[in-house]
Amino acid sequence: AYLNRGLLVIMAAGASGAFSRFLRFVDSRAAAQQDLETTGRDGSGTLGPLLLLGRDKDLLERLGQVAVDTAEASLTEVLSWTKAGWWSSQTAAVVFPVGNEADTSPQAAAERVSGVIAAVQGDATASVVYVRHSGEPREAWAVATSSHEFEALAGPTELVDLDFRRLVQALRCKPDACMGPGTYFVSLTFPDIAMAVSSGEEWTPPEWAVDRKGPLHSGLEVRADLLQSQDTAFVLAQLALVRRHSEGLPIIYTVRSREQGGAFPDVESEAWKLMMVGLRFGVEYVDVEACWTREGRNAFYSLVKKTHRGTRIIASYHAVQRPVSAISDSDLCAIFRECARAPPDAPVDIVKVVGKAETAQCSIRINQAAITVQSAMPSSVEAIIAICTGDAGRLSRALNVMLGPTPVAHPSQPGKAAPGQLSAVEIEQVRRTLGLPSNPFALSTPDGAGAGIRRRFSGTVFTRTAEEQAMDEE
């Protein structure tokens, strides 16, 4: 009963209210669509307070200060929920510890939290973050009462703070420069990321994050459908590990359905629910399959742009059930245009189309289709991914370097995310074999036209300069 009371309050409050409306939309699309459209954009132009909920008061207060110190987060002070009038501040990080002696039961905690959240009711961009230490059990009342979760992994304080800052940036800040031509993101294929990372005093960054023997990577794709479990707690824990070991690289969150060449069942409602886990975590990119209904996509796009200012959208379609040779040029171009379709206030950032190659000509055709539609794409579309699967599709991956970010494999992984996928090193080898520059964007400056930005982490995130890369190549 106490969970029901908490849920009834949170459904109308802040980001959690938007999340609840979307889940109702998923479960009963026709009945909830009007509600989503009429109430889902309330407050979308205004950021409200950030509520931090958990049992460790000291941790909450420290992370509250991290949020205030985050540039462009529009937060000015850390307040306790007990401070009179705190709810009138739209620029506060509000700390709500629930571990004092008064909380003799989960019911008491849930009722207190519900009362506090009711104070920000109607503010569509107030977010409630459930904060817990790694190893602590996820408490049902806190999960139900929050819109986001943050797991403070073991390690130095500065790393915990950096992890939390990334969540704040995803929720409240303008997104970083979009991955563009000449950039690569690694598609992770580990069923459990824990098997691939080191710990303790001998910790070293994993090669798939920073491969100092090859081109730098610009992002890490977490394929939720390839994990050994799609349980929410497990997926959140996996994302936390990737973020900690990412060397500052953004996370691309993907749920690839079977029809689209992945492993997740072709059930739209279940796919949206797993996609919501990525939003609950606060990823920097979400891959949304264009095979789902326009109604569902538009609702999800609006949710992302309203509740996650720092998250970008990749709209994808994987036409892998038949070869590109069986698709006409006009139909191929139509796939790109369909991926770009989105509400005016919730635009797509990257369009991704994947075909199946029988011959090298398939690779050329999908590349030409991308070039044909490029000038007609909405202004919001900053990059295009146009590649083919299979050995005959390797050429498309080399050609895609000029269009946008390219998904790549890495030899340290147990397998590839798609047939014919190449590593960044292999892609640049193919280009050299064809007599093309290995990567025309490799020595570009970040503000150059169409420049691809690559990052390395060393305490703080910074952009790799042309001089540094030239030294590595020597």
CSV table of C-alpha atoms in Angstrom, one decimal:
chain,number,residue,atom,x,y,z
A,1,ALA,CA,0.0,0.0,0.0
A,2,TYR,CA,2.8,2.5,0.9
A,3,LEU,CA,4.4,1.9,-2.5
A,4,ASN,CA,1.1,2.7,-4.2
A,5,ARG,CA,0.8,5.9,-2.3
A,6,GLY,CA,4.4,6.9,-3.2
A,7,LEU,CA,3.8,6.0,-6.9
A,8,LEU,CA,0.6,8.1,-7.1
A,9,VAL,CA,2.4,11.1,-5.9
A,10,ILE,CA,5.5,10.7,-8.0
A,11,MET,CA,3.5,10.1,-11.2
A,12,ALA,CA,2.7,13.8,-11.2
A,13,ALA,CA,6.0,15.1,-10.1
A,14,GLY,CA,9.0,16.1,-12.2
A,15,ALA,CA,10.9,13.7,-14.4
A,16,SER,CA,9.4,10.8,-12.6
A,17,GLY,CA,5.9,12.0,-13.7
A,18,ALA,CA,7.1,12.1,-17.3
A,19,PHE,CA,8.6,8.6,-16.9
A,20,SER,CA,5.3,7.3,-15.5
A,21,ARG,CA,3.3,8.8,-18.3
A,22,PHE,CA,5.5,7.1,-20.8
A,23,LEU,CA,5.2,3.7,-19.2
A,24,ARG,CA,1.4,4.1,-19.1
A,25,PHE,CA,1.7,4.9,-22.8
A,26,VAL,CA,3.7,1.7,-23.4
A,27,ASP,CA,1.2,-0.4,-21.5
A,28,SER,CA,-2.0,1.2,-22.9
A,29,ARG,CA,-0.9,3.3,-25.9
A,30,ALA,CA,-4.3,4.7,-27.0
A,31,ALA,CA,-5.6,5.6,-23.6
A,32,ALA,CA,-2.4,7.4,-22.5
A,33,GLN,CA,-1.4,9.2,-25.7
A,34,GLN,CA,-3.5,12.3,-25.1
A,35,ASP,CA,-2.3,12.5,-21.6
A,36,LEU,CA,1.3,12.3,-22.7
A,37,GLU,CA,0.8,15.0,-25.3
A,38,THR,CA,-1.1,17.4,-23.1
A,39,THR,CA,1.0,17.1,-19.9
A,40,GLY,CA,4.3,15.8,-21.1
A,41,ARG,CA,5.8,19.2,-22.0
A,42,ASP,CA,4.8,21.2,-19.0
A,43,GLY,CA,7.9,23.1,-17.7
A,44,SER,CA,10.1,21.8,-20.6
A,45,GLY,CA,11.7,25.2,-20.9
A,46,THR,CA,12.5,25.5,-17.2
A,47,LEU,CA,14.8,23.4,-15.0
A,48,GLY,CA,13.6,22.7,-11.5
A,49,PRO,CA,15.5,21.5,-8.4
A,50,LEU,CA,17.5,18.3,-8.2
A,51,LEU,CA,16.5,16.0,-5.3
A,52,LEU,CA,19.0,13.5,-3.9
A,53,LEU,CA,17.5,10.7,-2.0
A,54,GLY,CA,19.4,8.0,0.0
A,55,ARG,CA,20.6,6.8,3.4
A,56,ASP,CA,24.1,8.3,3.5
A,57,LYS,CA,23.7,12.0,4.4
A,58,ASP,CA,27.4,12.9,4.0
A,59,LEU,CA,27.5,11.3,0.5
A,60,LEU,CA,24.3,13.1,-0.5
A,61,GLU,CA,25.6,16.5,0.7
A,62,ARG,CA,28.9,16.0,-1.1
A,63,LEU,CA,27.2,15.0,-4.3
A,64,GLY,CA,24.8,17.9,-4.0
A,65,GLN,CA,27.8,20.2,-4.0
A,66,VAL,CA,29.2,18.4,-7.0
A,67,ALA,CA,25.9,19.1,-8.8
A,68,VAL,CA,26.1,22.8,-7.9
A,69,ASP,CA,29.7,23.0,-9.1
A,70,THR,CA,28.8,21.4,-12.4
A,71,ALA,CA,29.0,24.0,-15.1
A,72,GLU,CA,25.7,24.9,-16.9
A,73,ALA,CA,23.7,22.7,-14.4
A,74,SER,CA,21.8,25.9,-13.3
A,75,LEU,CA,22.1,24.9,-9.6
A,76,THR,CA,23.2,27.5,-7.1
A,77,GLU,CA,22.9,26.0,-3.6
A,78,VAL,CA,22.6,22.8,-1.6
A,79,LEU,CA,19.6,22.7,0.7
A,80,SER,CA,18.2,20.3,3.2
A,81,TRP,CA,14.6,19.2,2.7
A,82,THR,CA,14.0,20.4,6.3
A,83,LYS,CA,14.9,24.0,5.4
A,84,ALA,CA,11.8,26.1,5.4
A,85,GLY,CA,10.8,27.3,1.9
A,86,TRP,CA,13.3,25.0,0.1
A,87,TRP,CA,10.5,24.1,-2.4
A,88,SER,CA,10.4,27.7,-3.7
A,89,SER,CA,14.0,27.4,-5.0
A,90,GLN,CA,14.2,26.1,-8.6
A,91,THR,CA,18.0,26.2,-8.5
A,92,ALA,CA,18.7,24.0,-5.5
A,93,ALA,CA,20.2,20.6,-5.1
A,94,VAL,CA,17.9,19.3,-2.3
A,95,VAL,CA,19.4,16.6,0.0
A,96,PHE,CA,16.9,14.1,1.5
A,97,PRO,CA,18.5,11.6,3.8
A,98,VAL,CA,16.2,8.8,4.9
A,99,GLY,CA,18.3,6.9,7.4
A,100,ASN,CA,17.5,8.6,10.6
A,101,GLU,CA,15.9,7.1,13.7
A,102,ALA,CA,12.4,8.2,12.6
A,103,ASP,CA,12.5,5.8,9.7
A,104,THR,CA,11.5,2.7,11.5
A,105,SER,CA,10.0,1.1,8.4
A,106,PRO,CA,10.0,1.4,4.6
A,107,GLN,CA,6.5,2.7,4.9
A,108,ALA,CA,7.5,5.7,7.0
A,109,ALA,CA,10.4,6.5,4.6
A,110,ALA,CA,8.1,6.3,1.6
A,111,GLU,CA,5.5,8.5,3.1
A,112,ARG,CA,8.1,11.2,4.1
A,113,VAL,CA,9.6,11.1,0.6
A,114,SER,CA,6.2,11.3,-1.1
A,115,GLY,CA,5.4,14.4,0.9
A,116,VAL,CA,8.6,16.1,-0.1
A,117,ILE,CA,8.2,15.2,-3.7
A,118,ALA,CA,4.7,16.6,-3.7
A,119,ALA,CA,6.3,20.0,-3.0
A,120,VAL,CA,7.7,20.0,-6.5
A,121,GLN,CA,4.6,18.6,-8.1
A,122,GLY,CA,4.0,20.1,-11.5
A,123,ASP,CA,7.6,20.9,-12.3
A,124,ALA,CA,8.3,18.7,-15.3
A,125,THR,CA,12.0,18.9,-15.1
A,126,ALA,CA,12.7,18.3,-11.4
A,127,SER,CA,14.6,15.0,-11.1
A,128,VAL,CA,14.8,12.7,-8.1
A,129,VAL,CA,18.0,10.7,-7.9
A,130,TYR,CA,18.2,7.6,-5.7
A,131,VAL,CA,21.8,7.4,-4.4
A,132,ARG,CA,23.3,4.3,-2.8
A,133,HIS,CA,26.7,2.8,-2.2
A,134,SER,CA,27.8,-0.2,-4.3
A,135,GLY,CA,26.7,-3.4,-2.6
A,136,GLU,CA,23.7,-1.9,-0.9
A,137,PRO,CA,20.4,-3.5,-1.9
A,138,ARG,CA,18.1,-1.5,-4.1
A,139,GLU,CA,15.1,-0.6,-1.8
A,140,ALA,CA,11.8,-0.9,-3.5
A,141,TRP,CA,10.3,2.2,-2.0
A,142,ALA,CA,13.3,4.3,-3.2
A,143,VAL,CA,13.2,2.8,-6.7
A,144,ALA,CA,9.5,3.6,-7.0
A,145,THR,CA,9.9,7.1,-5.7
A,146,SER,CA,12.8,8.2,-7.9
A,147,SER,CA,13.3,9.0,-11.6
A,148,HIS,CA,17.1,8.1,-11.7
A,149,GLU,CA,19.6,6.0,-9.8
A,150,PHE,CA,23.3,6.5,-9.0
A,151,GLU,CA,25.4,3.7,-7.6
A,152,ALA,CA,28.5,5.1,-5.9
A,153,LEU,CA,31.1,2.5,-6.8
A,154,ALA,CA,34.0,1.8,-4.5
A,155,GLY,CA,37.1,3.9,-5.2
A,156,PRO,CA,38.6,7.3,-4.6
A,157,THR,CA,36.2,10.2,-3.8
A,158,GLU,CA,37.2,12.1,-7.0
A,159,LEU,CA,36.2,9.2,-9.2
A,160,VAL,CA,32.8,8.9,-7.5
A,161,ASP,CA,32.3,12.6,-8.0
A,162,LEU,CA,33.3,12.4,-11.6
A,163,ASP,CA,30.7,9.6,-12.2
A,164,PHE,CA,28.0,11.7,-10.5
A,165,ARG,CA,28.9,14.8,-12.5
A,166,ARG,CA,28.3,12.9,-15.7
A,167,LEU,CA,24.8,12.0,-14.5
A,168,VAL,CA,24.1,15.7,-13.7
A,169,GLN,CA,25.4,16.7,-17.1
A,170,ALA,CA,23.1,14.2,-18.9
A,171,LEU,CA,20.1,15.6,-17.0
A,172,ARG,CA,20.7,19.3,-16.9
A,173,CYS,CA,23.5,20.5,-19.3
A,174,LYS,CA,23.9,21.0,-23.0
A,175,PRO,CA,25.3,17.9,-24.6
A,176,ASP,CA,29.0,17.7,-25.6
A,177,ALA,CA,29.9,18.0,-29.2
A,178,CYS,CA,28.3,15.3,-31.2
A,179,MET,CA,30.4,12.4,-32.4
A,180,GLY,CA,31.0,13.1,-36.1
A,181,PRO,CA,33.1,12.1,-39.1
A,182,GLY,CA,36.4,10.4,-38.3
A,183,THR,CA,35.3,9.2,-34.9
A,184,TYR,CA,34.9,5.6,-33.7
A,185,PHE,CA,32.8,4.0,-30.9
A,186,VAL,CA,33.4,0.5,-29.6
A,187,SER,CA,30.5,-1.9,-29.5
A,188,LEU,CA,31.0,-3.8,-26.3
A,189,THR,CA,30.1,-7.5,-26.4
A,190,PHE,CA,31.0,-8.7,-22.9
A,191,PRO,CA,28.0,-10.6,-21.3
A,192,ASP,CA,29.3,-9.2,-18.0
A,193,ILE,CA,31.6,-6.1,-18.0
A,194,ALA,CA,33.0,-7.2,-14.6
A,195,MET,CA,35.0,-10.0,-16.4
A,196,ALA,CA,36.8,-7.3,-18.5
A,197,VAL,CA,37.9,-4.7,-15.9
A,198,SER,CA,40.7,-4.7,-13.4
A,199,SER,CA,40.5,-3.5,-9.8
A,200,GLY,CA,42.7,-2.7,-6.8
A,201,GLU,CA,46.0,-0.9,-6.7
A,202,GLU,CA,47.1,-2.4,-10.1
A,203,TRP,CA,44.1,-0.9,-11.9
A,204,THR,CA,44.6,0.0,-15.5
A,205,PRO,CA,42.2,1.3,-18.0
A,206,PRO,CA,40.8,-1.4,-20.4
A,207,GLU,CA,42.2,-1.4,-23.9
A,208,TRP,CA,38.7,-1.0,-25.4
A,209,ALA,CA,38.5,2.4,-23.7
A,210,VAL,CA,42.0,3.7,-24.5
A,211,ASP,CA,44.0,1.7,-27.0
A,212,ARG,CA,47.3,3.5,-27.1
A,213,LYS,CA,48.5,1.3,-30.0
A,214,GLY,CA,45.7,2.5,-32.4
A,215,PRO,CA,43.3,5.3,-33.1
A,216,LEU,CA,41.5,6.8,-30.1
A,217,HIS,CA,37.9,5.9,-29.6
A,218,SER,CA,35.1,8.5,-29.0
A,219,GLY,CA,32.4,6.4,-27.3
A,220,LEU,CA,31.4,3.1,-25.9
A,221,GLU,CA,28.3,1.3,-27.0
A,222,VAL,CA,26.6,-0.8,-24.3
A,223,ARG,CA,24.4,-3.5,-26.1
A,224,ALA,CA,21.9,-4.2,-23.4
A,225,ASP,CA,20.5,-7.1,-25.5
A,226,LEU,CA,23.9,-8.9,-25.4
A,227,LEU,CA,24.3,-8.8,-21.6
A,228,GLN,CA,23.7,-12.0,-19.8
A,229,SER,CA,20.7,-10.6,-18.1
A,230,GLN,CA,18.3,-7.7,-18.9
A,231,ASP,CA,17.2,-7.4,-15.3
A,232,THR,CA,17.1,-3.7,-14.4
A,233,ALA,CA,19.5,-4.0,-11.4
A,234,PHE,CA,22.0,-5.9,-13.5
A,235,VAL,CA,21.9,-3.5,-16.4
A,236,LEU,CA,22.3,-0.5,-14.1
A,237,ALA,CA,25.3,-2.1,-12.5
A,238,GLN,CA,26.8,-2.9,-15.9
A,239,LEU,CA,26.4,0.7,-17.0
A,240,ALA,CA,28.0,1.9,-13.7
A,241,LEU,CA,31.1,-0.2,-14.4
A,242,VAL,CA,31.4,1.0,-18.0
A,243,ARG,CA,31.1,4.6,-16.9
A,244,ARG,CA,33.8,4.1,-14.2
A,245,HIS,CA,36.2,2.5,-16.7
A,246,SER,CA,35.3,4.6,-19.7
A,247,GLU,CA,38.1,7.0,-19.4
A,248,GLY,CA,35.6,9.8,-19.9
A,249,LEU,CA,34.1,8.5,-23.1
A,250,PRO,CA,30.3,8.9,-23.5
A,251,ILE,CA,28.0,5.8,-23.4
A,252,ILE,CA,25.8,4.8,-26.2
A,253,TYR,CA,22.9,2.7,-24.9
A,254,THR,CA,21.4,0.2,-27.4
A,255,VAL,CA,18.6,-2.4,-27.2
A,256,ARG,CA,18.9,-4.2,-30.5
A,257,SER,CA,15.8,-6.4,-31.4
A,258,ARG,CA,16.1,-9.7,-33.3
A,259,GLU,CA,14.5,-8.4,-36.4
A,260,GLN,CA,17.2,-5.7,-36.5
A,261,GLY,CA,20.0,-8.2,-36.1
A,262,GLY,CA,20.2,-8.2,-32.2
A,263,ALA,CA,19.2,-10.5,-29.5
A,264,PHE,CA,16.2,-8.8,-27.8
A,265,PRO,CA,12.7,-10.1,-28.5
A,266,ASP,CA,10.6,-8.2,-31.1
A,267,VAL,CA,8.1,-6.9,-28.6
A,268,GLU,CA,7.9,-3.1,-28.7
A,269,SER,CA,6.5,-2.5,-25.2
A,270,GLU,CA,9.3,-4.6,-23.6
A,271,ALA,CA,11.9,-2.8,-25.7
A,272,TRP,CA,10.7,0.6,-24.5
A,273,LYS,CA,10.9,-0.6,-20.9
A,274,LEU,CA,14.5,-1.7,-21.3
A,275,MET,CA,15.3,1.5,-23.1
A,276,MET,CA,14.0,3.4,-20.0
A,277,VAL,CA,16.7,1.8,-18.0
A,278,GLY,CA,19.3,3.7,-20.0
A,279,LEU,CA,17.5,7.0,-19.2
A,280,ARG,CA,17.2,6.1,-15.5
A,281,PHE,CA,21.0,5.7,-15.5
A,282,GLY,CA,21.7,8.9,-17.5
A,283,VAL,CA,23.5,7.9,-20.6
A,284,GLU,CA,24.9,10.4,-23.2
A,285,TYR,CA,23.4,8.7,-26.3
A,286,VAL,CA,20.4,6.4,-26.8
A,287,ASP,CA,20.0,4.3,-30.0
A,288,VAL,CA,16.3,4.2,-31.0
A,289,GLU,CA,15.2,1.7,-33.6
A,290,ALA,CA,13.0,3.1,-36.4
A,291,CYS,CA,11.3,-0.3,-36.8
A,292,TRP,CA,9.0,0.7,-33.8
A,293,THR,CA,5.9,2.7,-34.4
A,294,ARG,CA,6.2,6.4,-35.1
A,295,GLU,CA,3.8,7.0,-32.2
A,296,GLY,CA,6.1,5.2,-29.8
A,297,ARG,CA,9.3,6.8,-31.1
A,298,ASN,CA,7.9,10.3,-31.0
A,299,ALA,CA,6.8,9.8,-27.4
A,300,PHE,CA,10.2,8.5,-26.4
A,301,TYR,CA,12.0,11.3,-28.3
A,302,SER,CA,9.9,13.9,-26.4
A,303,LEU,CA,10.7,12.2,-23.1
A,304,VAL,CA,14.4,12.2,-23.8
A,305,LYS,CA,14.6,15.8,-24.8
A,306,LYS,CA,12.4,17.0,-21.9
A,307,THR,CA,14.1,15.1,-19.1
A,308,HIS,CA,17.7,14.7,-20.3
A,309,ARG,CA,19.2,17.9,-21.8
A,310,GLY,CA,22.6,16.3,-22.3
A,311,THR,CA,21.4,13.1,-24.0
A,312,ARG,CA,21.6,12.7,-27.8
A,313,ILE,CA,19.4,10.5,-30.0
A,314,ILE,CA,20.7,8.0,-32.6
A,315,ALA,CA,17.8,6.9,-34.8
A,316,SER,CA,18.7,3.6,-36.5
A,317,TYR,CA,17.3,1.0,-38.9
A,318,HIS,CA,19.0,-2.3,-39.7
A,319,ALA,CA,17.7,-3.6,-43.0
A,320,VAL,CA,19.6,-6.9,-42.6
A,321,GLN,CA,16.8,-9.4,-43.4
A,322,ARG,CA,17.6,-9.0,-47.2
A,323,PRO,CA,20.6,-7.7,-49.1
A,324,VAL,CA,20.9,-4.1,-50.2
A,325,SER,CA,20.9,-5.4,-53.8
A,326,ALA,CA,17.2,-6.3,-53.2
A,327,ILE,CA,16.3,-2.7,-52.1
A,328,SER,CA,15.7,0.0,-54.7
A,329,ASP,CA,17.6,3.3,-54.5
A,330,SER,CA,14.4,5.2,-53.6
A,331,ASP,CA,13.5,2.8,-50.8
A,332,LEU,CA,17.0,3.0,-49.5
A,333,CYS,CA,16.8,6.8,-49.3
A,334,ALA,CA,13.4,6.5,-47.7
A,335,ILE,CA,14.8,4.5,-44.8
A,336,PHE,CA,17.3,7.4,-44.1
A,337,ARG,CA,14.4,9.9,-44.2
A,338,GLU,CA,12.2,7.7,-41.9
A,339,CYS,CA,15.0,7.6,-39.3
A,340,ALA,CA,15.2,11.3,-39.3
A,341,ARG,CA,11.5,11.8,-38.6
A,342,ALA,CA,10.9,13.3,-35.2
A,343,PRO,CA,8.8,16.0,-33.4
A,344,PRO,CA,10.1,19.5,-34.0
A,345,ASP,CA,10.9,19.9,-30.3
A,346,ALA,CA,12.6,16.5,-30.0
A,347,PRO,CA,14.9,16.1,-33.0
A,348,VAL,CA,17.2,13.3,-33.9
A,349,ASP,CA,21.0,13.9,-33.7
A,350,ILE,CA,22.4,11.0,-35.7
A,351,VAL,CA,20.8,8.8,-38.4
A,352,LYS,CA,22.1,5.3,-38.7
A,353,VAL,CA,21.1,2.9,-41.5
A,354,VAL,CA,22.7,-0.6,-41.7
A,355,GLY,CA,22.2,-2.9,-44.7
A,356,LYS,CA,23.3,-6.4,-45.6
A,357,ALA,CA,26.1,-6.7,-48.2
A,358,GLU,CA,26.4,-9.5,-50.8
A,359,THR,CA,29.0,-7.7,-52.9
A,360,ALA,CA,31.1,-4.6,-52.6
A,361,GLN,CA,28.6,-2.8,-54.7
A,362,CYS,CA,26.1,-2.9,-51.8
A,363,SER,CA,28.6,-1.0,-49.7
A,364,ILE,CA,28.9,1.7,-52.4
A,365,ARG,CA,25.1,2.0,-52.8
A,366,ILE,CA,24.4,2.5,-49.1
A,367,ASN,CA,27.2,5.1,-49.0
A,368,GLN,CA,25.8,6.9,-52.1
A,369,ALA,CA,22.3,6.8,-50.6
A,370,ALA,CA,23.6,8.6,-47.5
A,371,ILE,CA,25.3,11.2,-49.6
A,372,THR,CA,22.2,11.7,-51.7
A,373,VAL,CA,19.9,12.4,-48.6
A,374,GLN,CA,22.5,14.2,-46.5
A,375,SER,CA,21.7,17.7,-47.8
A,376,ALA,CA,17.9,17.1,-47.2
A,377,MET,CA,18.3,15.9,-43.6
A,378,PRO,CA,16.8,18.2,-40.9
A,379,SER,CA,19.3,20.6,-39.5
A,380,SER,CA,19.4,18.8,-36.2
A,381,VAL,CA,21.0,15.7,-37.8
A,382,GLU,CA,24.7,16.2,-37.2
A,383,ALA,CA,26.0,13.0,-38.6
A,384,ILE,CA,25.0,9.9,-40.6
A,385,ILE,CA,26.1,6.3,-40.2
A,386,ALA,CA,25.7,4.2,-43.4
A,387,ILE,CA,27.3,0.7,-43.2
A,388,CYS,CA,26.7,-2.9,-44.3
A,389,THR,CA,27.2,-6.2,-42.4
A,390,GLY,CA,29.2,-9.1,-43.7
A,391,ASP,CA,32.6,-9.4,-45.2
A,392,ALA,CA,31.5,-7.6,-48.4
A,393,GLY,CA,30.3,-4.7,-46.1
A,394,ARG,CA,33.8,-3.9,-44.9
A,395,LEU,CA,34.2,-1.3,-47.6
A,396,SER,CA,31.2,0.6,-46.2
A,397,ARG,CA,32.8,0.9,-42.8
A,398,ALA,CA,35.9,2.4,-44.4
A,399,LEU,CA,33.7,4.9,-46.4
A,400,ASN,CA,31.6,5.8,-43.4
A,401,VAL,CA,34.6,7.6,-41.9
A,402,MET,CA,33.7,10.6,-44.0
A,403,LEU,CA,30.0,10.6,-43.0
A,404,GLY,CA,29.9,10.2,-39.2
A,405,PRO,CA,30.9,8.0,-36.2
A,406,THR,CA,31.7,4.4,-37.1
A,407,PRO,CA,30.9,1.5,-34.7
A,408,VAL,CA,34.0,-0.7,-34.3
A,409,ALA,CA,35.1,-4.0,-32.8
A,410,HIS,CA,38.2,-4.5,-30.6
A,411,PRO,CA,40.5,-7.5,-30.3
A,412,SER,CA,40.3,-7.5,-26.5
A,413,GLN,CA,36.6,-8.5,-26.7
A,414,PRO,CA,35.0,-12.0,-26.9
A,415,GLY,CA,33.4,-11.3,-30.2
A,416,LYS,CA,31.9,-8.8,-32.6
A,417,ALA,CA,28.6,-7.0,-32.3
A,418,ALA,CA,27.8,-7.5,-36.1
A,419,PRO,CA,29.2,-9.7,-38.9
A,420,GLY,CA,32.0,-8.0,-40.7
A,421,GLN,CA,32.6,-5.4,-38.0
A,422,LEU,CA,36.2,-4.1,-38.0
A,423,SER,CA,38.4,-2.4,-35.4
A,424,ALA,CA,39.4,1.2,-35.9
A,425,VAL,CA,42.9,0.0,-36.9
A,426,GLU,CA,41.5,-2.3,-39.5
A,427,ILE,CA,39.3,0.4,-41.0
A,428,GLU,CA,42.2,2.7,-41.4
A,429,GLN,CA,44.2,-0.1,-43.0
A,430,VAL,CA,41.4,-0.7,-45.5
A,431,ARG,CA,41.4,3.0,-46.4
A,432,ARG,CA,45.2,3.1,-46.9
A,433,THR,CA,44.9,0.0,-49.1
A,434,LEU,CA,42.4,1.9,-51.3
A,435,GLY,CA,44.8,4.8,-51.6
A,436,LEU,CA,42.7,7.0,-49.3
A,437,PRO,CA,43.8,9.0,-46.2
A,438,SER,CA,43.6,6.7,-43.2
A,439,ASN,CA,41.5,9.3,-41.4
A,440,PRO,CA,41.3,12.9,-42.8
A,441,PHE,CA,39.9,14.1,-39.5
A,442,ALA,CA,42.5,12.6,-37.2
A,443,LEU,CA,44.6,15.8,-37.0
A,444,SER,CA,41.6,18.2,-37.1
A,445,THR,CA,41.1,20.6,-34.3
A,446,PRO,CA,37.8,20.3,-32.3
A,447,ASP,CA,36.4,23.5,-33.8
A,448,GLY,CA,37.3,22.6,-37.4
A,449,ALA,CA,34.4,22.0,-39.8
A,450,GLY,CA,33.1,18.5,-39.4
A,451,ALA,CA,36.1,17.6,-37.1
A,452,GLY,CA,35.8,14.4,-35.2
A,453,ILE,CA,36.6,14.8,-31.5
A,454,ARG,CA,38.5,12.1,-29.7
A,455,ARG,CA,39.0,12.0,-26.0
A,456,ARG,CA,41.5,10.5,-23.5
A,457,PHE,CA,41.1,10.6,-19.8
A,458,SER,CA,43.8,11.7,-17.4
A,459,GLY,CA,42.1,12.9,-14.2
A,460,THR,CA,39.9,15.2,-16.3
A,461,VAL,CA,38.6,14.8,-19.8
A,462,PHE,CA,40.4,16.7,-22.5
A,463,THR,CA,40.6,16.8,-26.3
A,464,ARG,CA,43.6,15.2,-27.8
A,465,THR,CA,45.6,17.8,-29.7
A,466,ALA,CA,47.1,17.4,-33.2
A,467,GLU,CA,50.6,17.6,-31.6
A,468,GLU,CA,49.9,14.7,-29.2
A,469,GLN,CA,48.6,12.5,-31.9
A,470,ALA,CA,51.5,13.3,-34.2
A,471,MET,CA,53.9,12.3,-31.4
A,472,ASP,CA,52.0,8.9,-31.0
A,473,GLU,CA,52.2,8.2,-34.7
A,474,GLU,CA,56.0,8.9,-34.7
